[in-house]
Coordinates of C-alpha atoms in Angstrom, one line a residue:
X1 CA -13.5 26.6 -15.6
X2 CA -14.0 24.6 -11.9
X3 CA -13.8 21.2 -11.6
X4 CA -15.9 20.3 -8.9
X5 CA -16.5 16.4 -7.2
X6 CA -18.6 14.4 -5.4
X7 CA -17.5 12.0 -3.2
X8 CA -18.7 8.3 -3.4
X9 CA -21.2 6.8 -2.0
X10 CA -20.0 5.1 1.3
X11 CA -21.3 3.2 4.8
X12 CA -22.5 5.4 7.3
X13 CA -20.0 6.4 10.0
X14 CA -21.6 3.8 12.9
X15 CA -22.1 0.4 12.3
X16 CA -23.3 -1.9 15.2
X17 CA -20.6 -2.7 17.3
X18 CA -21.7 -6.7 16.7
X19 CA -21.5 -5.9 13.3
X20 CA -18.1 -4.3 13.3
X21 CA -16.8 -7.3 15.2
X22 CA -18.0 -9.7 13.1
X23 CA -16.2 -8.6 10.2
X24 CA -12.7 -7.8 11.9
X25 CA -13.1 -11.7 12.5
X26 CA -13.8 -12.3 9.2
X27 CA -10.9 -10.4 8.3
X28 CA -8.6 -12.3 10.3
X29 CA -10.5 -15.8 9.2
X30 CA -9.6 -14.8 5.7
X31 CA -6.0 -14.0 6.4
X32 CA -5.4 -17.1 8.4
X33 CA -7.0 -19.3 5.4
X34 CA -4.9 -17.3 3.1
X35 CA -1.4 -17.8 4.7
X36 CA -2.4 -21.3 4.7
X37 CA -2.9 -21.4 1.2
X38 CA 0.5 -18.9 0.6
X39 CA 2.3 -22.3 2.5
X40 CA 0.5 -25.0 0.7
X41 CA 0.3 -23.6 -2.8
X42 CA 3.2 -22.9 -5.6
X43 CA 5.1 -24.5 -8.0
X44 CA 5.4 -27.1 -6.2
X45 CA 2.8 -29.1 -4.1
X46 CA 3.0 -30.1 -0.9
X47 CA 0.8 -32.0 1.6
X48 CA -1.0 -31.3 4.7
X49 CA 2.0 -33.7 6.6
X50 CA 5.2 -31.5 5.1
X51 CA 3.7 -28.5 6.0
X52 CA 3.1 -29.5 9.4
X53 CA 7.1 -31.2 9.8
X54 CA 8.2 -28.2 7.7
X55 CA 6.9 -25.7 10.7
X56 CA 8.3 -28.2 13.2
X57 CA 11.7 -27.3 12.0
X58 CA 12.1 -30.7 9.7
X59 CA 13.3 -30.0 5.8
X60 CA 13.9 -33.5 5.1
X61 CA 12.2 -33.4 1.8
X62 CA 12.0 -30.9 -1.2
X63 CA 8.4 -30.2 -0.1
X64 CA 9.3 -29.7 3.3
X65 CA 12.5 -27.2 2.1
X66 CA 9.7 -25.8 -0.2
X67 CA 7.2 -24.6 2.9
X68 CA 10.2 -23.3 4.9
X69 CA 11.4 -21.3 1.9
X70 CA 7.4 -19.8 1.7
X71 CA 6.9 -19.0 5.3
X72 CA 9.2 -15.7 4.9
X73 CA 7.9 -14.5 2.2
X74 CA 3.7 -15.1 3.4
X75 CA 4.9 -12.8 6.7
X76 CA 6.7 -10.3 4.5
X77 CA 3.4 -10.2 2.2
X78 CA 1.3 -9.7 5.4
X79 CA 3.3 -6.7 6.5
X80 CA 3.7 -5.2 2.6
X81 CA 0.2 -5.2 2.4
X82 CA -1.1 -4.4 5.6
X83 CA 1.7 -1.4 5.4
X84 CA 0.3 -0.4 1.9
X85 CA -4.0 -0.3 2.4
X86 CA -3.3 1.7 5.6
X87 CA -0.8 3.9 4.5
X88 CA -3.4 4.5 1.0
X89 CA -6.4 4.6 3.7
X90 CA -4.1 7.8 5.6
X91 CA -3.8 9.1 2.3
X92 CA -7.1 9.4 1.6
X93 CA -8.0 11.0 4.8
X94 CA -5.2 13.6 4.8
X95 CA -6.2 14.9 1.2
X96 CA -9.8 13.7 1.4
X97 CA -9.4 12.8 -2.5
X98 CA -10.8 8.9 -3.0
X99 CA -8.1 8.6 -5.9
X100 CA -5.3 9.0 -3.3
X101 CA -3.0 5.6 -3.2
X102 CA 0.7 5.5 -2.8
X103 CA 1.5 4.6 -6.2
X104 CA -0.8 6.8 -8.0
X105 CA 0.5 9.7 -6.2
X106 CA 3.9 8.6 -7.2
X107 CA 4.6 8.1 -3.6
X108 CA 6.3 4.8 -4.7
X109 CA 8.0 6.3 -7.4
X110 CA 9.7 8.8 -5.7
X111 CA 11.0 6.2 -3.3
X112 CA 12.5 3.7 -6.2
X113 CA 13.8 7.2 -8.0
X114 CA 16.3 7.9 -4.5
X115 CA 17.1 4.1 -4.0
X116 CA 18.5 4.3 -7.5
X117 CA 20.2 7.2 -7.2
X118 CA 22.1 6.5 -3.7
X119 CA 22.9 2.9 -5.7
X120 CA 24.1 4.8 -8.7
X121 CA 26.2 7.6 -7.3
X122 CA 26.9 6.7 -4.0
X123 CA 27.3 3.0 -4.1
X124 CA 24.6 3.0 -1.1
X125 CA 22.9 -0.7 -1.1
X126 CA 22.7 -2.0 2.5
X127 CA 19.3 -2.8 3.9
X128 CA 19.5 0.5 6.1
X129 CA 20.6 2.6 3.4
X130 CA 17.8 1.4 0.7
X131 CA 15.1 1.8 3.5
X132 CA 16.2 5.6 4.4
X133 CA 16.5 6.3 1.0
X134 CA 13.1 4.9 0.1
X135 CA 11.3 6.8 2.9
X136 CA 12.6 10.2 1.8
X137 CA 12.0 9.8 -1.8
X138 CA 8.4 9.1 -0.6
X139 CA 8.4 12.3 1.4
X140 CA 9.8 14.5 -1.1
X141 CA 7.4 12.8 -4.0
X142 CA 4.7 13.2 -1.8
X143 CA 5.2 16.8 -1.0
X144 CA 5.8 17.8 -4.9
X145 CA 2.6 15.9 -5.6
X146 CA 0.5 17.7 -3.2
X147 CA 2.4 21.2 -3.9
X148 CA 1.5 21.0 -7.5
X149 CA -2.1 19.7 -6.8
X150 CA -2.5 22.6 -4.6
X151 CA -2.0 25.2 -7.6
X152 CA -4.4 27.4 -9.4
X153 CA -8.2 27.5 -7.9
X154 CA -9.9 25.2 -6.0
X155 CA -7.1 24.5 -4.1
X156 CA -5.9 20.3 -3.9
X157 CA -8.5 19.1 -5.6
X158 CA -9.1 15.4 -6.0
X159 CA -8.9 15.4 -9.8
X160 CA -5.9 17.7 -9.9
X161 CA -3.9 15.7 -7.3
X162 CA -4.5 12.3 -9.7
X163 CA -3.6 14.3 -12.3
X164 CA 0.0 15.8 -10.7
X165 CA 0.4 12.4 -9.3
X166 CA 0.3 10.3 -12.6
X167 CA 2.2 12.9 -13.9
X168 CA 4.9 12.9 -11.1
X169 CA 4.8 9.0 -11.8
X170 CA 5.7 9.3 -15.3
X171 CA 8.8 11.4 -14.9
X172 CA 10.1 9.5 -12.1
X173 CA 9.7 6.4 -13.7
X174 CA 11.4 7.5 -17.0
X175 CA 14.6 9.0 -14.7
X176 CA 14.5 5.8 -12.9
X177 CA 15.0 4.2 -16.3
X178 CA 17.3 7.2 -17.6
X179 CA 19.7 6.1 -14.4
X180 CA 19.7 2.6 -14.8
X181 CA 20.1 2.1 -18.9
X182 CA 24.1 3.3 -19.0
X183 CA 24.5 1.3 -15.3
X184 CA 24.2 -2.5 -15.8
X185 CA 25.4 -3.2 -12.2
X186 CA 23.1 -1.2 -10.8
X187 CA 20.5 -2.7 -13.0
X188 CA 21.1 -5.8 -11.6
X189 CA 21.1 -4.6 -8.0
X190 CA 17.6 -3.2 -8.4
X191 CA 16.1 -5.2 -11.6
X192 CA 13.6 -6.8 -8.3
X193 CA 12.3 -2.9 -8.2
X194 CA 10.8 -2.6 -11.9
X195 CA 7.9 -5.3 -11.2
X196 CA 6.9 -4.9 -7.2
X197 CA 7.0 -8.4 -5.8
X198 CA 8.0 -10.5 -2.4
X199 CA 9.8 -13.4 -3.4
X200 CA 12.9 -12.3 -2.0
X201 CA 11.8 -12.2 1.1
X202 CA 14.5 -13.1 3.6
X203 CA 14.2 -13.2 7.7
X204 CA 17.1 -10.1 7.9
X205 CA 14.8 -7.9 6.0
X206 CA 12.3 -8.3 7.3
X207 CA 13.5 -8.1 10.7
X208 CA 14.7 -4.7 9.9
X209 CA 11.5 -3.5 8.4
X210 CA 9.1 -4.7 10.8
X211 CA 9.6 -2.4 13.5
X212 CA 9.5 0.4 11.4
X213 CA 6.3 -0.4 10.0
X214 CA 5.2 -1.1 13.5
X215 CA 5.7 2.3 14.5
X216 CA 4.5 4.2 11.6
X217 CA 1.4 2.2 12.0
X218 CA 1.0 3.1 15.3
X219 CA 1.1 6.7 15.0
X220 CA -1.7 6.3 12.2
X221 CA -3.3 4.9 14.8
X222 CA -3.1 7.3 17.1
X223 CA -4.5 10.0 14.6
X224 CA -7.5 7.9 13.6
X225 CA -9.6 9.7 16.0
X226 CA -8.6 12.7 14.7
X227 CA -9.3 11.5 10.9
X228 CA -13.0 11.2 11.3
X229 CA -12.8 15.0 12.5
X230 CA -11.2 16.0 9.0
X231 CA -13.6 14.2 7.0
X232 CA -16.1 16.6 8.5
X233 CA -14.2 19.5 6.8
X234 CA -11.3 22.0 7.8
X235 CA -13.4 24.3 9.5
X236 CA -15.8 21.9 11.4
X237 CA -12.9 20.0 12.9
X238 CA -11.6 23.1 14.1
X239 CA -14.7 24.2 15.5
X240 CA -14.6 20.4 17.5
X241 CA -11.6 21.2 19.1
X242 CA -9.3 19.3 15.9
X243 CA -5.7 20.8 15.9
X244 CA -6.2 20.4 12.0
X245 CA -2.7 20.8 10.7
X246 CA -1.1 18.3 13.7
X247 CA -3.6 15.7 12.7
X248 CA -2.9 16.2 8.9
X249 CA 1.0 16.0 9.5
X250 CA 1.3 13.2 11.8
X251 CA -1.0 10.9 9.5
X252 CA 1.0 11.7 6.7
X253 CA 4.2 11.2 8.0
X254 CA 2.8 7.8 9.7
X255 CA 1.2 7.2 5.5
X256 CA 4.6 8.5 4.0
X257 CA 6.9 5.6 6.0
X258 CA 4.7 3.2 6.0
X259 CA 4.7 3.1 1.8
X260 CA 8.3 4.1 2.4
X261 CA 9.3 0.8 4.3
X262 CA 7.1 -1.1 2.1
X263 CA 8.9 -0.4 -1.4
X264 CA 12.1 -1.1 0.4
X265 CA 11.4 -4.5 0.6
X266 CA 9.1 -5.2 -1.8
X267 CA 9.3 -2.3 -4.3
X268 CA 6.4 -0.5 -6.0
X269 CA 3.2 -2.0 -5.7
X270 CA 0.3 -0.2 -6.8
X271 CA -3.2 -0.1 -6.1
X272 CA -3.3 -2.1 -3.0
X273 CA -3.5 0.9 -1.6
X274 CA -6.3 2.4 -3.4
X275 CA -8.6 -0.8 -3.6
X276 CA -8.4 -2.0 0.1
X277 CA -9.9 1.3 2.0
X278 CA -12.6 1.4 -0.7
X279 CA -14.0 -1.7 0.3
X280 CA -13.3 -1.5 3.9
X281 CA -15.4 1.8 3.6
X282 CA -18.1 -0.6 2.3
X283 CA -18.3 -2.9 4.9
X284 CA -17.5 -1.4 8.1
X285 CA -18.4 2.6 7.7
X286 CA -16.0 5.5 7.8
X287 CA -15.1 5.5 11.3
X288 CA -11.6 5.0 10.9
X289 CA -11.2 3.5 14.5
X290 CA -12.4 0.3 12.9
X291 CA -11.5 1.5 9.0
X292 CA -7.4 1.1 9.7
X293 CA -7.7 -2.3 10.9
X294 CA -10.0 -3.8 8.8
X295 CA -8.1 -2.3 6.1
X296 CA -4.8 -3.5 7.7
X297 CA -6.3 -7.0 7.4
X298 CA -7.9 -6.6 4.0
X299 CA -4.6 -5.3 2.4
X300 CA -2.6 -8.4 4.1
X301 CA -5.2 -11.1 1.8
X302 CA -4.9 -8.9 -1.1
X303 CA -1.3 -8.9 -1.2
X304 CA -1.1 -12.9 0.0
X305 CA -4.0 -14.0 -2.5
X306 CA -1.9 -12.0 -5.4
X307 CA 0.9 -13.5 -4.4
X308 CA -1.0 -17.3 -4.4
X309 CA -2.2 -16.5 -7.5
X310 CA 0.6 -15.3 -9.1
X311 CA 2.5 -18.3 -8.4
X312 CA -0.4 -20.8 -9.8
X313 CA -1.1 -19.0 -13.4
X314 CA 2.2 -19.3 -14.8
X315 CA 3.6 -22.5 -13.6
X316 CA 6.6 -23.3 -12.9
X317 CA 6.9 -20.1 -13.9
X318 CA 5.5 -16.8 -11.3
X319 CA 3.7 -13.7 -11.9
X320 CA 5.1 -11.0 -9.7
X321 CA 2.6 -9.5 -6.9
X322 CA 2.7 -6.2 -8.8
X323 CA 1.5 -7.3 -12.0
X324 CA -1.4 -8.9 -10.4
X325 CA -2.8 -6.5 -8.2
X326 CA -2.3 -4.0 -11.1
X327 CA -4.4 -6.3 -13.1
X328 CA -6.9 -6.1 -10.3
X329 CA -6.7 -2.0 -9.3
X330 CA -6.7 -0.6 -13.1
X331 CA -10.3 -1.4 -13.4
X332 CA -10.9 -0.3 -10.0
X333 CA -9.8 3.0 -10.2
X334 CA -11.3 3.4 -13.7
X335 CA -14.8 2.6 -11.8
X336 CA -13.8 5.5 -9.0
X337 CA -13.4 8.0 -11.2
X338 CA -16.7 7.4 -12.9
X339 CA -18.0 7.3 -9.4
X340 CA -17.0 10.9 -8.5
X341 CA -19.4 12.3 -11.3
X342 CA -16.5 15.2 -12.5
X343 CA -18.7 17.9 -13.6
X344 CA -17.2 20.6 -15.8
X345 CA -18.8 24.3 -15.8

């Protein structure tokens, strides 16, 4: 038996350049209004006149405390999700599977599975430490994933990957819990993990995780070029002139940090990841000169509107980022994978 799929549907590669503009404006229209509303809007209200004092550097009021105490955590959801949709977008070029997402691959797992175990055994929980930690538990869940997905016929399928990777998910999730059960200290150390969320944003993280993010980004950028080549096929983007397995690694390693950094900070988030490139696929084509920043600034207003969101539902009570955009990318994905048509002969 074969499992064979279809890809989706999708833009053509060349939009009008007008076009294209157009809605990279958009997308920074849409994060600006956002990060407004991520200031403005929690458990507590605030006007137009403390937000303005509060970014003046007054917090002479609650509400002007209140905005100041916000404005970390909107920049740290704008690099979280920005970080996330491009590293899901790399993902999906590298393995050309639509189902590929950081999370689903247990990318994120793996990197919560060695922060725990550097906390638990080694006592390891300094900014540094947890970061390192997280990026090569990413790399090492990333390379299971695909090594199992590669096995049998057919190769790395996209069905067989999602399948390894929800499997690698589940039994890095359950050791995660295994580890922390008998540990209550390290429990409470990395309780912040279990949900995915960026409340604890603080300027000294996210001073430390910025530039890292920076640069994995950029070197997704620089193999973008190179991306459009592999979505042509392995042997086509040979024939072009593609050095196929340089192109492959580099965007993965770029992917593998970036969702790395991410879950440092903010833990595991899913689905931002597989939701975001979709739709920038949608609106701007497969070109993924324009695709990685579009989708940059696509995942930055899904992570700040979950994070809006999350914090109006409940109140004074908040719903953690994670929960929402899980509520958000379950039905998603169930709608991609009746998309790819899986045909069984």
């Amino acid at each position: 038996m074969t499992v064979r799929t279809e890809p989706p549907d999708v833009a053509p590669l060349r939009r009008p350049a007008v076009v294209r503009a157009v809605l990279l404006f958009g997308g920074l229209v849409l994060v600006a209004l956002l990060v407004a509303a991520s200031v403005g809007l929690g458990v507590r209200s605030v006007s137009l006149s403390d937000i303005i004092a509060a970014l003046a550097g007054q917090q002479e009021t609650v509400a002007q405390a209140a905005v100041v105490a916000r404005v970390p955590r909107t920049v740290l959801a704008i690099l979280v999700g920005a970080a996330l949709a491009v590293s899901g977008m790399a993902m999906q070029a590298v393995t050309r599977n639509p189902l590929a997402d950081p999370g689903i691959f247990g990318v994120s797992s793996g990197a919560a599975l060695a922060v725990v175990i550097g906390i638990s055994f080694f006592g390891l929980s300094s900014p540094w430490s947890t970061m390192g930690l997280a990026v090569l538990g990413s790399a090492c869940a990333a390379v299971f994933v695909y090594t199992v997905g590669s096995l049998g016929r057919g190769g790395a399928t996209p069905l067989k990957l999602a399948l390894a990777g929800a499997a690698t998910t589940a039994a890095l999730e359950s050791l995660v819990s295994a580890l922390l059960l008998p540990r209550v200290e390290a429990m409470q150390i990395f309780r912040f993990w279990q949900i995915g969320g960026v409340g604890g944003a603080t300027w000294d993280r996210i001073a430390l995780v910025a530039p890292v993010i920076g640069i994995a980004a950029v070197i997704v950028v620089l193999t973008a070029p190179g991306m459009n080549s592999l979505a042509l096929g392995d042997d086509v983007a040979t024939a072009l002139g593609e050095r196929v397995a340089r192109t492959r690694a580099f965007a993965a390693i770029g992917a593998v940090i970036l969702c790395g950094a991410a879950t440092s900070v903010a833990g595991p988030i899913a689905f931002v990841g597989l939701v975001v490139p979709h739709l920038g696929r949608l609106l701007i084509g497969t070109d993924h000169r324009w695709l990685l920043p579009l989708s940059a600034l696509l995942g930055a207003a899904l992570l700040l509107a979950a994070d809006v969101v999350g914090r109006l539902v409940a109140r004074p009570e908040e719903v953690e980022v994670g929960v929402v955009t899980a509520l958000i990318g379950a039905p998603f994905f169930i709608w991609i994978v009746r998309r790819q048509r899986v045909r069984q002969l």
